PDB file of C-alpha atoms in Angstrom:
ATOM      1  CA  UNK A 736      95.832 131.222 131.733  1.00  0.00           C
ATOM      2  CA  UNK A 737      94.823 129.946 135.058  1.00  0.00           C
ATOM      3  CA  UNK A 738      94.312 126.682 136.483  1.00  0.00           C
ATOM      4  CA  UNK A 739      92.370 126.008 139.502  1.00  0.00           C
ATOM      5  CA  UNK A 740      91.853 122.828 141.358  1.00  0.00           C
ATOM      6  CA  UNK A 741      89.432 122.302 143.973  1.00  0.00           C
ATOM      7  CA  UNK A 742      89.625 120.483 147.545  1.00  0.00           C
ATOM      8  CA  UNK A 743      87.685 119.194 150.373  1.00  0.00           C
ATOM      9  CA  UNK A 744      84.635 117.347 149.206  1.00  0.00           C
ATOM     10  CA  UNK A 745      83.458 114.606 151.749  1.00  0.00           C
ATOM     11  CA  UNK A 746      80.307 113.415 152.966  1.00  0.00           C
ATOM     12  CA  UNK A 747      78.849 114.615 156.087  1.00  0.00           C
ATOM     13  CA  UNK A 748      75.754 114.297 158.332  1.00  0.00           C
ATOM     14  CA  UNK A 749      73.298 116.977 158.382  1.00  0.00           C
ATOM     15  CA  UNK A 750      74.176 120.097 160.635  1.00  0.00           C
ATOM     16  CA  UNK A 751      77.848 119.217 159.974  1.00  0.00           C
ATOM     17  CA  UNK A 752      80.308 121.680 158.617  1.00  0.00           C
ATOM     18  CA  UNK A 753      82.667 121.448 155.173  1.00  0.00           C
ATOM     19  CA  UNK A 754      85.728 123.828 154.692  1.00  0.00           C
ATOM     20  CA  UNK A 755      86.522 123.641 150.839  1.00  0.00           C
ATOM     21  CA  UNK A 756      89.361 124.947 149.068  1.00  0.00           C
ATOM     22  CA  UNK A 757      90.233 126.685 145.345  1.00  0.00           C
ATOM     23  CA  UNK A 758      94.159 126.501 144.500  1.00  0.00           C
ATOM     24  CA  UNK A 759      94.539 128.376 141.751  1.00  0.00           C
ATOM     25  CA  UNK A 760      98.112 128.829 139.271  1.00  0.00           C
ATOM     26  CA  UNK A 761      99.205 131.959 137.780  1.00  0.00           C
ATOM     27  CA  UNK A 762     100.808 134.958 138.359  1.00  0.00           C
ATOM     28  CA  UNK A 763      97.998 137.579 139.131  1.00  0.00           C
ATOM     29  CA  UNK A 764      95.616 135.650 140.896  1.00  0.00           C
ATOM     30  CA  UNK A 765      94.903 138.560 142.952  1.00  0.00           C
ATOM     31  CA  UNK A 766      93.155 140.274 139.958  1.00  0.00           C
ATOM     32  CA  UNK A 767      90.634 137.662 139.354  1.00  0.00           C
ATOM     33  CA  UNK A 768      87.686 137.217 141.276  1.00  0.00           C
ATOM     34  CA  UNK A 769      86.537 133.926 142.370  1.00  0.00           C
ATOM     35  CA  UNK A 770      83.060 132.354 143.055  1.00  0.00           C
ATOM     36  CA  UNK A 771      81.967 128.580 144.000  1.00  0.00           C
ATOM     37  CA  UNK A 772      78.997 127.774 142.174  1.00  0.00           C
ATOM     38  CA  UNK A 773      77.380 124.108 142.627  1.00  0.00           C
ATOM     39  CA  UNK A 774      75.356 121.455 140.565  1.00  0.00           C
ATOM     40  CA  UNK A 775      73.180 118.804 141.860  1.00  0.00           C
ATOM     41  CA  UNK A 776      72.204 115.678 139.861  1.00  0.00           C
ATOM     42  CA  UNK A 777      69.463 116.759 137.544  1.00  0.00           C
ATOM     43  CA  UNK A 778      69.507 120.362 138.276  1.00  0.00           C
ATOM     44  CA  UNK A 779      71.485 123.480 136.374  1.00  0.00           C
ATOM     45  CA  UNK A 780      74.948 124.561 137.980  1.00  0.00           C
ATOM     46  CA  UNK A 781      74.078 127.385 140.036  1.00  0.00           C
ATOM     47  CA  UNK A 782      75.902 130.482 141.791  1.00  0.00           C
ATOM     48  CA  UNK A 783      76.783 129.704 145.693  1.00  0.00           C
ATOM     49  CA  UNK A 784      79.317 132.288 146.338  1.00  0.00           C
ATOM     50  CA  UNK A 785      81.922 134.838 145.064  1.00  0.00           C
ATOM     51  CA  UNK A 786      84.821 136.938 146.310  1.00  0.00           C
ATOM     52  CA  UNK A 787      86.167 140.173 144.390  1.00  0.00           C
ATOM     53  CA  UNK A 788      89.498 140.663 143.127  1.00  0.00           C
ATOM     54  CA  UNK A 789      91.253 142.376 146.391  1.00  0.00           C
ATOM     55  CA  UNK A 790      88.676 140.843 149.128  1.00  0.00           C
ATOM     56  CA  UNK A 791      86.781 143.694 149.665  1.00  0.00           C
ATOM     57  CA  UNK A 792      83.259 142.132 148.354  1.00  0.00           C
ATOM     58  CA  UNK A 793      81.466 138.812 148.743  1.00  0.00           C
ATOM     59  CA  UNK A 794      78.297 137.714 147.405  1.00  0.00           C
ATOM     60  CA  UNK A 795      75.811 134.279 148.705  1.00  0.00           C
ATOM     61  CA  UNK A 796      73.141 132.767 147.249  1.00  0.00           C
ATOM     62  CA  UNK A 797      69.754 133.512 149.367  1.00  0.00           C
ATOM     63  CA  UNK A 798      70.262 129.610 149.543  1.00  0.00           C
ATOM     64  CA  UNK A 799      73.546 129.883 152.411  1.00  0.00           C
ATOM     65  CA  UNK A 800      73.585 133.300 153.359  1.00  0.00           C
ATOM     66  CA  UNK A 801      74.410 132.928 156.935  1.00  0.00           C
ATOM     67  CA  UNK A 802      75.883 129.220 156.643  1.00  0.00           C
ATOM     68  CA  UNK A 803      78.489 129.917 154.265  1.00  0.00           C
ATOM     69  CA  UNK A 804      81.543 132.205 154.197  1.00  0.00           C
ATOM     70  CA  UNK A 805      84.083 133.148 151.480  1.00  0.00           C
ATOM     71  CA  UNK A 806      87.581 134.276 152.228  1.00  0.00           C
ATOM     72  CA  UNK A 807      90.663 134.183 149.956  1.00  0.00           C
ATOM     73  CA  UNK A 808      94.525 134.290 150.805  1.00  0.00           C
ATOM     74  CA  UNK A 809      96.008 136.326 147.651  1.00  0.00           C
ATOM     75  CA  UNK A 810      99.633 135.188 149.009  1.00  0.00           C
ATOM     76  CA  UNK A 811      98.796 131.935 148.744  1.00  0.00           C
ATOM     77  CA  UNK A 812      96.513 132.107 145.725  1.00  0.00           C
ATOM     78  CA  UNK A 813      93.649 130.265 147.246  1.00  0.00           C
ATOM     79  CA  UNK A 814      89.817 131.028 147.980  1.00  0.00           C
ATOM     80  CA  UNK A 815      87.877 128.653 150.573  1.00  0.00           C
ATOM     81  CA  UNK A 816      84.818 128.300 151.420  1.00  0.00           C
ATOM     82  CA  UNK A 817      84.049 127.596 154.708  1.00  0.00           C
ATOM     83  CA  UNK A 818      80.107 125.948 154.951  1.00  0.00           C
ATOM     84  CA  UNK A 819      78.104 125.534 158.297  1.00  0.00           C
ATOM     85  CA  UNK A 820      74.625 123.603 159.165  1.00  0.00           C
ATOM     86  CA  UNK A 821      75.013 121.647 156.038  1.00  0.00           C
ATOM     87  CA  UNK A 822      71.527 119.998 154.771  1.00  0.00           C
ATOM     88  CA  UNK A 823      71.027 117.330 152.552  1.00  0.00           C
ATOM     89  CA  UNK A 824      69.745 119.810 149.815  1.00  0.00           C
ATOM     90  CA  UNK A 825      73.375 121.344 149.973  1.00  0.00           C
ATOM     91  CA  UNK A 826      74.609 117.556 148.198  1.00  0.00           C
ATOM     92  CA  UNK A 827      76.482 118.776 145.023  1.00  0.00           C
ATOM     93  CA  UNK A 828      79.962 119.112 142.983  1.00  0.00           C
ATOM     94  CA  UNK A 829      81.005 122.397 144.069  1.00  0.00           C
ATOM     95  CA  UNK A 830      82.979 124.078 141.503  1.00  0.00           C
ATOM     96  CA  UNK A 831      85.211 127.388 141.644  1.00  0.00           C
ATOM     97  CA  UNK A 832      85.281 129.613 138.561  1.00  0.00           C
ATOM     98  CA  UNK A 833      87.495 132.842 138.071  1.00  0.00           C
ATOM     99  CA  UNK A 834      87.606 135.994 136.180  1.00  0.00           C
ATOM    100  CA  UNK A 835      88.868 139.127 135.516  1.00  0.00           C
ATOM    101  CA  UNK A 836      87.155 142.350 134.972  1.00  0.00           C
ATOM    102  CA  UNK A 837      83.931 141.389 136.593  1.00  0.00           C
ATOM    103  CA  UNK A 838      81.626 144.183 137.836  1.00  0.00           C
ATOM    104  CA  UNK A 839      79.668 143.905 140.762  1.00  0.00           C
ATOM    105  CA  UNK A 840      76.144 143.161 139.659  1.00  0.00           C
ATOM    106  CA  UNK A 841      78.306 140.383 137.278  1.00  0.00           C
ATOM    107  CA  UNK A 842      79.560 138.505 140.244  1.00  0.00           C
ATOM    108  CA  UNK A 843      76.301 135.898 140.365  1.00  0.00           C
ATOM    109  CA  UNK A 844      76.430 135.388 136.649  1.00  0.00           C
ATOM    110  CA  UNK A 845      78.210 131.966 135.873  1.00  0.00           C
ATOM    111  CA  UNK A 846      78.522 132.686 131.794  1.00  0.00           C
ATOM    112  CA  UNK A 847      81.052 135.575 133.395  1.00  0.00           C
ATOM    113  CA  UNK A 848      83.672 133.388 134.560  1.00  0.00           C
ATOM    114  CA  UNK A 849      86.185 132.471 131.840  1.00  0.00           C
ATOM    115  CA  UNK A 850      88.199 129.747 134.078  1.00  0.00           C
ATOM    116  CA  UNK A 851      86.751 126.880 135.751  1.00  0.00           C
ATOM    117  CA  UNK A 852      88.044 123.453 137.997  1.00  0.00           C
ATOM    118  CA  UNK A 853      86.847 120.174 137.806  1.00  0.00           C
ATOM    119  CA  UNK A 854      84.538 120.229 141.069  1.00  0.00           C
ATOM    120  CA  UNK A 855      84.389 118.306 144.282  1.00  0.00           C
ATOM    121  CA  UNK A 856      82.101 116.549 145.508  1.00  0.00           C
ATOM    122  CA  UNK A 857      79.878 117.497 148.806  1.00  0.00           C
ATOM    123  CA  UNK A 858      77.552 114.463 150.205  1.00  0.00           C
ATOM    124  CA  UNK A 859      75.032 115.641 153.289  1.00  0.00           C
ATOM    125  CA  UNK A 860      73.625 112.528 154.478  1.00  0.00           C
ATOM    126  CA  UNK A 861      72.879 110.672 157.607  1.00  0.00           C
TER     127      UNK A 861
END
């Protein structure tokens, strides 16, 4: 089991920056890979960003490639997500999601991630 809890949702102006955070429980953390996907009012969750197991891979959405970056601290069992130039199309609950076992091609795929926290909320607004 694994329980993860997510940090750092605010509002911000346009061109601002965001660092959020994914605290996750549990033993093994540093077997699971983590990814932030994000859901706008209206619109299907969708895949922003993920981080394998040991740190070695990261994957971005077309969307924030080159705005965003993942990183994770295994010691202290957390992922963040650090996110630059934010635009108002960026507005969403951002949600991290976990797994185990995930193959590469996998790691954009939200029905592959078993474990999921309750969001935070990102506001890009003047």
């Amino acid at each position: 089991q694994l329980q993860l809890v997510e940090s750092g949702g605010a509002l911000v102006q346009p061109g601002g920056s965001l660092r959020l955070s994914c605290a996750a429980s549990g033993r093994t953390f540093s077997d699971y890979t983590v990814g932030w996907f994000r859901q706008a009012p209206g619109k299907e969750r969708e895949f922003v960003a993920a981080i394998r197991s040991r740190g070695g891979t990261t994957r971005f959405a077309d969307s924030v490639r080159g705005r965003f970056t993942i990183s994770r601290d295994n010691a202290k069992h957390t992922v963040s997500l650090q996110m630059n130039s934010l635009q108002p199309e960026d507005t969403a609950v951002y949600y991290c999601a976990a797994a185990t076992g995930m193959i590469l091609s996998s790691m954009t795929r939200r029905d592959q991630y078993r474990y999921w926290g309750q969001g935070t909320q990102v506001i890009v607004s003047s």
